[in-house]
Tab-separated table of C-alpha atoms in Angstrom:
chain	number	residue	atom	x	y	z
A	1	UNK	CA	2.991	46.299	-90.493
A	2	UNK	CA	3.249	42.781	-89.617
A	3	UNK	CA	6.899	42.619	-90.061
A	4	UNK	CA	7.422	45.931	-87.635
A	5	UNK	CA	5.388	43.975	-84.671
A	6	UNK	CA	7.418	40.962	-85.109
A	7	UNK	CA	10.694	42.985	-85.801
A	8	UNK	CA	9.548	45.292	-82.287
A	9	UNK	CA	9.173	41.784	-80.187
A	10	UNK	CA	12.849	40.590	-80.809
A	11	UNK	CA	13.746	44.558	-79.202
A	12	UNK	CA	14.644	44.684	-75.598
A	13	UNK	CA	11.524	46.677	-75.398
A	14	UNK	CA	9.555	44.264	-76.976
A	15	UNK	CA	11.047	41.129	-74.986
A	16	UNK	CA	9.848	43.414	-71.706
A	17	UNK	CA	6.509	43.856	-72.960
A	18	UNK	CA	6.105	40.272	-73.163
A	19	UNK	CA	7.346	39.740	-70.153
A	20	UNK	CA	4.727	42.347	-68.562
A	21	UNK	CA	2.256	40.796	-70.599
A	22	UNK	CA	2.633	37.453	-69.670
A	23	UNK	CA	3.637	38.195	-65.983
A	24	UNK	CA	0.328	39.564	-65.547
A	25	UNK	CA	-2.279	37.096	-67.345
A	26	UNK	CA	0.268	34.370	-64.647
A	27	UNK	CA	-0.908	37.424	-61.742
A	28	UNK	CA	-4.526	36.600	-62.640
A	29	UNK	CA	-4.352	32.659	-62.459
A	30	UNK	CA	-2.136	32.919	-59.521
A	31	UNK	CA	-5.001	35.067	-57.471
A	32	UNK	CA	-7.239	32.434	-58.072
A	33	UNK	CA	-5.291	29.776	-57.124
A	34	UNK	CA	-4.976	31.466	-54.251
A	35	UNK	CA	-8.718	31.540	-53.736
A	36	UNK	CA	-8.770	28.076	-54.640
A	37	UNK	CA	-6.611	26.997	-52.027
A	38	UNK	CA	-7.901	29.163	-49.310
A	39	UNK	CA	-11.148	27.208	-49.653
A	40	UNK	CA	-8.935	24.519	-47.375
A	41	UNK	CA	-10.557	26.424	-44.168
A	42	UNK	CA	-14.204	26.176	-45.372
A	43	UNK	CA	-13.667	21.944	-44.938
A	44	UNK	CA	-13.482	19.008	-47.179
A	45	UNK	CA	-16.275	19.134	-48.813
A	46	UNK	CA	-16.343	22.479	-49.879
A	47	UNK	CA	-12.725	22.302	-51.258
A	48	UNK	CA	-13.027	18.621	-53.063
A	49	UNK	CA	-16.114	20.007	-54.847
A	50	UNK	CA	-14.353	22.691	-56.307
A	51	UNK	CA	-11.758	20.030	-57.151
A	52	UNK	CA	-13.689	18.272	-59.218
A	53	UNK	CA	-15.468	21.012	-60.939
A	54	UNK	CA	-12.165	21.932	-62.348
A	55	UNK	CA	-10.960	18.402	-63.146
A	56	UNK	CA	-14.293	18.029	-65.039
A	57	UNK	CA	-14.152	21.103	-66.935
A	58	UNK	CA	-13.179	20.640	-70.629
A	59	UNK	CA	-11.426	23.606	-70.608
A	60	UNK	CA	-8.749	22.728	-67.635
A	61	UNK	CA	-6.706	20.836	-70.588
A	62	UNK	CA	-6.809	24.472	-72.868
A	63	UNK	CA	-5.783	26.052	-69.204
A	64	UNK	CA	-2.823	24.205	-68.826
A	65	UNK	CA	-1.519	24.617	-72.385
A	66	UNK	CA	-2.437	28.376	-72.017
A	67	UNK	CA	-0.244	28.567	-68.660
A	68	UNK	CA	1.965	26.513	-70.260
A	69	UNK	CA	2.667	28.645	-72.992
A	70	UNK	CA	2.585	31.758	-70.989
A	71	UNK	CA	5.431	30.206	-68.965
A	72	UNK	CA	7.333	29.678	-71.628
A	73	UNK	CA	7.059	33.549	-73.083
A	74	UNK	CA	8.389	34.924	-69.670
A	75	UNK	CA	11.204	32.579	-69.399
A	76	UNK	CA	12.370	33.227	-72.595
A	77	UNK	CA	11.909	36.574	-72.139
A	78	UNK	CA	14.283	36.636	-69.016
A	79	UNK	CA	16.381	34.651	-70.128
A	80	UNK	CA	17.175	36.878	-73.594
A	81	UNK	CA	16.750	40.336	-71.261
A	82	UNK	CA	19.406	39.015	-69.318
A	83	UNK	CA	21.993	37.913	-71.741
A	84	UNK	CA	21.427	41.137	-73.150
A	85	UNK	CA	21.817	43.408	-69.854
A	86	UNK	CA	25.469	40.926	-69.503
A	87	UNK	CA	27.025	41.662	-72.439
A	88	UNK	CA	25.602	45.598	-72.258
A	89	UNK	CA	26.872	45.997	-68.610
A	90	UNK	CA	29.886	48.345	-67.993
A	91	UNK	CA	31.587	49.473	-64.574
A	92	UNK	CA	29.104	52.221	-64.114
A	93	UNK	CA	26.322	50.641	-65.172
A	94	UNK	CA	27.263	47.583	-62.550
A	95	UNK	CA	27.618	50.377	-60.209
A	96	UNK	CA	24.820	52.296	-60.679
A	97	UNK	CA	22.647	48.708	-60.334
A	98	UNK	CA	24.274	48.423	-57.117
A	99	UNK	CA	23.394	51.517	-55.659
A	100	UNK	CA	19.472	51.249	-56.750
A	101	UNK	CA	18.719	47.603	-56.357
A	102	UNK	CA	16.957	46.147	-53.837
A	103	UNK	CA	16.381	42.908	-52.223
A	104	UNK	CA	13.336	41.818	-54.305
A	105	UNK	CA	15.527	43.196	-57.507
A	106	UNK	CA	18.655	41.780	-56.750
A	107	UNK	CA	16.689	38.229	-56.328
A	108	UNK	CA	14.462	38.252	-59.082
A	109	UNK	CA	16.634	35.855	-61.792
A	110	UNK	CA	17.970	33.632	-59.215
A	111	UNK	CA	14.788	33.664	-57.461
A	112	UNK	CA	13.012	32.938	-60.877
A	113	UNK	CA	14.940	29.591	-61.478
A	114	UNK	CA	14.076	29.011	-57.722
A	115	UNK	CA	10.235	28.807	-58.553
A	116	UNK	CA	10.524	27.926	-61.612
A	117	UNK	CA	12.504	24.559	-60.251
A	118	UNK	CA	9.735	24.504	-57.512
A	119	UNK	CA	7.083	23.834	-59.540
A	120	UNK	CA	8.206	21.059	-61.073
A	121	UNK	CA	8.605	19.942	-57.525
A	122	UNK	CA	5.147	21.223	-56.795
A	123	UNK	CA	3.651	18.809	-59.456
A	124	UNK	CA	4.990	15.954	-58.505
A	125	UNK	CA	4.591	16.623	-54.982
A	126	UNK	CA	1.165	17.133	-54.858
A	127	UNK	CA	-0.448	14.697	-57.289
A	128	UNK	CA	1.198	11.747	-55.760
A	129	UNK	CA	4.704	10.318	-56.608
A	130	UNK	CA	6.381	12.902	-53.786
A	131	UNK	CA	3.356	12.789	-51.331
A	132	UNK	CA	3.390	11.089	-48.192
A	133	UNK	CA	-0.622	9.573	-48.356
A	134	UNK	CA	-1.676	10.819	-51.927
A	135	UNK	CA	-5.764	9.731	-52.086
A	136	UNK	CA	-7.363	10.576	-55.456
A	137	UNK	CA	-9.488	13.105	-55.424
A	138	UNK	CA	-9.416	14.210	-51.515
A	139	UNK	CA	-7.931	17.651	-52.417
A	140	UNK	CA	-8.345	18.340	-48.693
A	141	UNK	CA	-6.162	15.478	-47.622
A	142	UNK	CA	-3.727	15.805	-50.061
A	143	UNK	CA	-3.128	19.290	-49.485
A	144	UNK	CA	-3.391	19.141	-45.332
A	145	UNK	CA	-1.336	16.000	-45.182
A	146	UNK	CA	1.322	17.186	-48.141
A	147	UNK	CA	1.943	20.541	-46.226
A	148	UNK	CA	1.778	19.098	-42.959
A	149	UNK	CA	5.281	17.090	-43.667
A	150	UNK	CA	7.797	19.514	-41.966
A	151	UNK	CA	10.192	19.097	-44.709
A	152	UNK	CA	7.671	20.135	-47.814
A	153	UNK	CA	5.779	22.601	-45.518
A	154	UNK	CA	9.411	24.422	-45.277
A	155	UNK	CA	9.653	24.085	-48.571
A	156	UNK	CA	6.367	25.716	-49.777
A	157	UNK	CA	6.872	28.182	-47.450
A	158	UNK	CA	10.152	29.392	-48.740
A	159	UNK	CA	9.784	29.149	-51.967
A	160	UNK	CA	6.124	31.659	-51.172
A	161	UNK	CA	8.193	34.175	-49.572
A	162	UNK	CA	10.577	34.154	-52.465
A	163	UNK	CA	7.494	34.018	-55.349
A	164	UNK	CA	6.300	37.656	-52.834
A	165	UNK	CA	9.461	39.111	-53.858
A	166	UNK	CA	9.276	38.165	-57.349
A	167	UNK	CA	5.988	39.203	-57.626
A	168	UNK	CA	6.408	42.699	-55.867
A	169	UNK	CA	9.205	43.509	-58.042
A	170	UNK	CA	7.899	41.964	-61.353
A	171	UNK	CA	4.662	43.850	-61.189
A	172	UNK	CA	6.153	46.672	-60.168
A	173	UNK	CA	8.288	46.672	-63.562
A	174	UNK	CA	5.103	45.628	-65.543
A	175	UNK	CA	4.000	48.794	-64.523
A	176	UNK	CA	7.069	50.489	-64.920
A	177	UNK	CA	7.378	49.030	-68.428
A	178	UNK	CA	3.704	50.196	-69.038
A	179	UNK	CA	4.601	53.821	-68.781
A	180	UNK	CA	2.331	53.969	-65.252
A	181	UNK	CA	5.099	54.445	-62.740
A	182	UNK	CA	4.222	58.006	-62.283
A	183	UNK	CA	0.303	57.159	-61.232
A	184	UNK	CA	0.118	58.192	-57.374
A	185	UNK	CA	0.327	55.517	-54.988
A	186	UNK	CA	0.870	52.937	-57.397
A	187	UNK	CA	4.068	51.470	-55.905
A	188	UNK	CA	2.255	50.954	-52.099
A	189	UNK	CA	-0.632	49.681	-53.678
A	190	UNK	CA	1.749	47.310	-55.747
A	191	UNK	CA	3.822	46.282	-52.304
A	192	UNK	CA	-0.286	45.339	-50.968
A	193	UNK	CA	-1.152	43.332	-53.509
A	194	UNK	CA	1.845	41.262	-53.437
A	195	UNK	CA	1.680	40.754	-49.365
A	196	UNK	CA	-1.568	39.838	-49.229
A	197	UNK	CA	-1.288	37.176	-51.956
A	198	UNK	CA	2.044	36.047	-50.142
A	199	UNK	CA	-0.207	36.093	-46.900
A	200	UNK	CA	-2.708	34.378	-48.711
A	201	UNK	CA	-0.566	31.335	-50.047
A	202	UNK	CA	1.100	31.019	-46.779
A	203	UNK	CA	-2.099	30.743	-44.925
A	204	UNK	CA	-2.743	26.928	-45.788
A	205	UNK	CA	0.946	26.452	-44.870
A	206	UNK	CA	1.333	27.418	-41.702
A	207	UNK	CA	-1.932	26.146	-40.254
A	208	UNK	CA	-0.974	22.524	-41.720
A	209	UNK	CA	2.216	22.560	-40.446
A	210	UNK	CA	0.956	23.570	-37.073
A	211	UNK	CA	-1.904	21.577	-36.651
A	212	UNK	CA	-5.053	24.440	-36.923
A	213	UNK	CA	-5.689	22.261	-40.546
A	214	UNK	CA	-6.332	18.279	-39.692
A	215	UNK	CA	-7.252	15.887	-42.589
């Protein structure tokens, strides 16, 4: 039984599984992060505390690894799925992708080696080496100041609109993948989701860059 399950994660069906699987638990910590940042318009002191409740949890360490390792399941995945989908591709089936993509489809592989590339950038950027007036612990500052930069605000906020693509198409193909496509409504509610956590990451953005956010 053991062998089947490992034998069924090397299919394509398998590899998509994983990647629904892992896309999702990513879906989860990315809401929160959201949250998390959002607490940028409730003031400095309300945002730093939350800071340092996380930095001071044992468990952010166990976090990381987690995301970590999730990240490394879906890029695997991808990466295998589309090998596979190359060397499986014929005229029609090139065709036939043409015809039914979309933008968000069509983007989704570049556009994943855009953010994955961005959050390397987003690491170093916003715990100091890239930042213009890194302070320890002022999660406020950091992330008012860091945003505020014209070049790195432009940044962030293309490389949000292109993680909203990724994520409206990606969880539309967990679902897909799921068996669910078929439940009523499911695609709008999908499309919702998706803007509003775009809306919601781009929120801290755009009032840095424009001043309605002052460290």
């Amino acid at each position: 039984m053991a062998k089947m399950r490992w034998e069924l994660l090397g299919t394509s069906v398998g590899l998509k599984l994983l990647m629904a699987a892992s896309g999702l638990l990513w879906t989860g910590w990315v809401v929160l992060h959201m949250a998390g940042n959002l607490l940028v318009f409730a003031g400095p002191e309300t945002i730093n505390g939350y800071g340092a409740v996380l930095q001071g949890s044992p468990l952010l360490w166990v976090m990381r690894a987690g995301l970590l390792a999730l990240l490394g399941v879906h890029v695997t995945s991808a990466a295998l799925l589309t090998r596979r989908a190359r060397e499986a591709k014929g005229r029609y089936q090139r065709r036939l992708a043409a015809r039914d993509s979309t933008l968000a489809s069509r983007t989704m592989r570049w556009g994943g080696l855009f953010i994955l590339l961005f959050l390397v950038y987003h690491l170093v950027h916003i715990y100091g080496p890239l930042h213009a007036a890194y302070v320890p612990g002022d999660v406020h500052h950091n992330l008012v100041v860091g945003l505020s930069d014209p070049l790195a605000g432009s940044l962030y906020v293309l490389a949000t609109l292109v993680f909203g693509l990724h994520l409206h198409h990606g969880t539309w193909s967990m679902f897909r993948t799921l068996g669910l496509e078929r439940v009523p409504k499911l695609r709008p509610v999908t499309g919702a989701g998706s803007a509003l956590i775009t809306l919601g990451f781009l929120a801290p953005c755009v009032a840095s860059m424009t001043g309605l956010l002052s460290a």
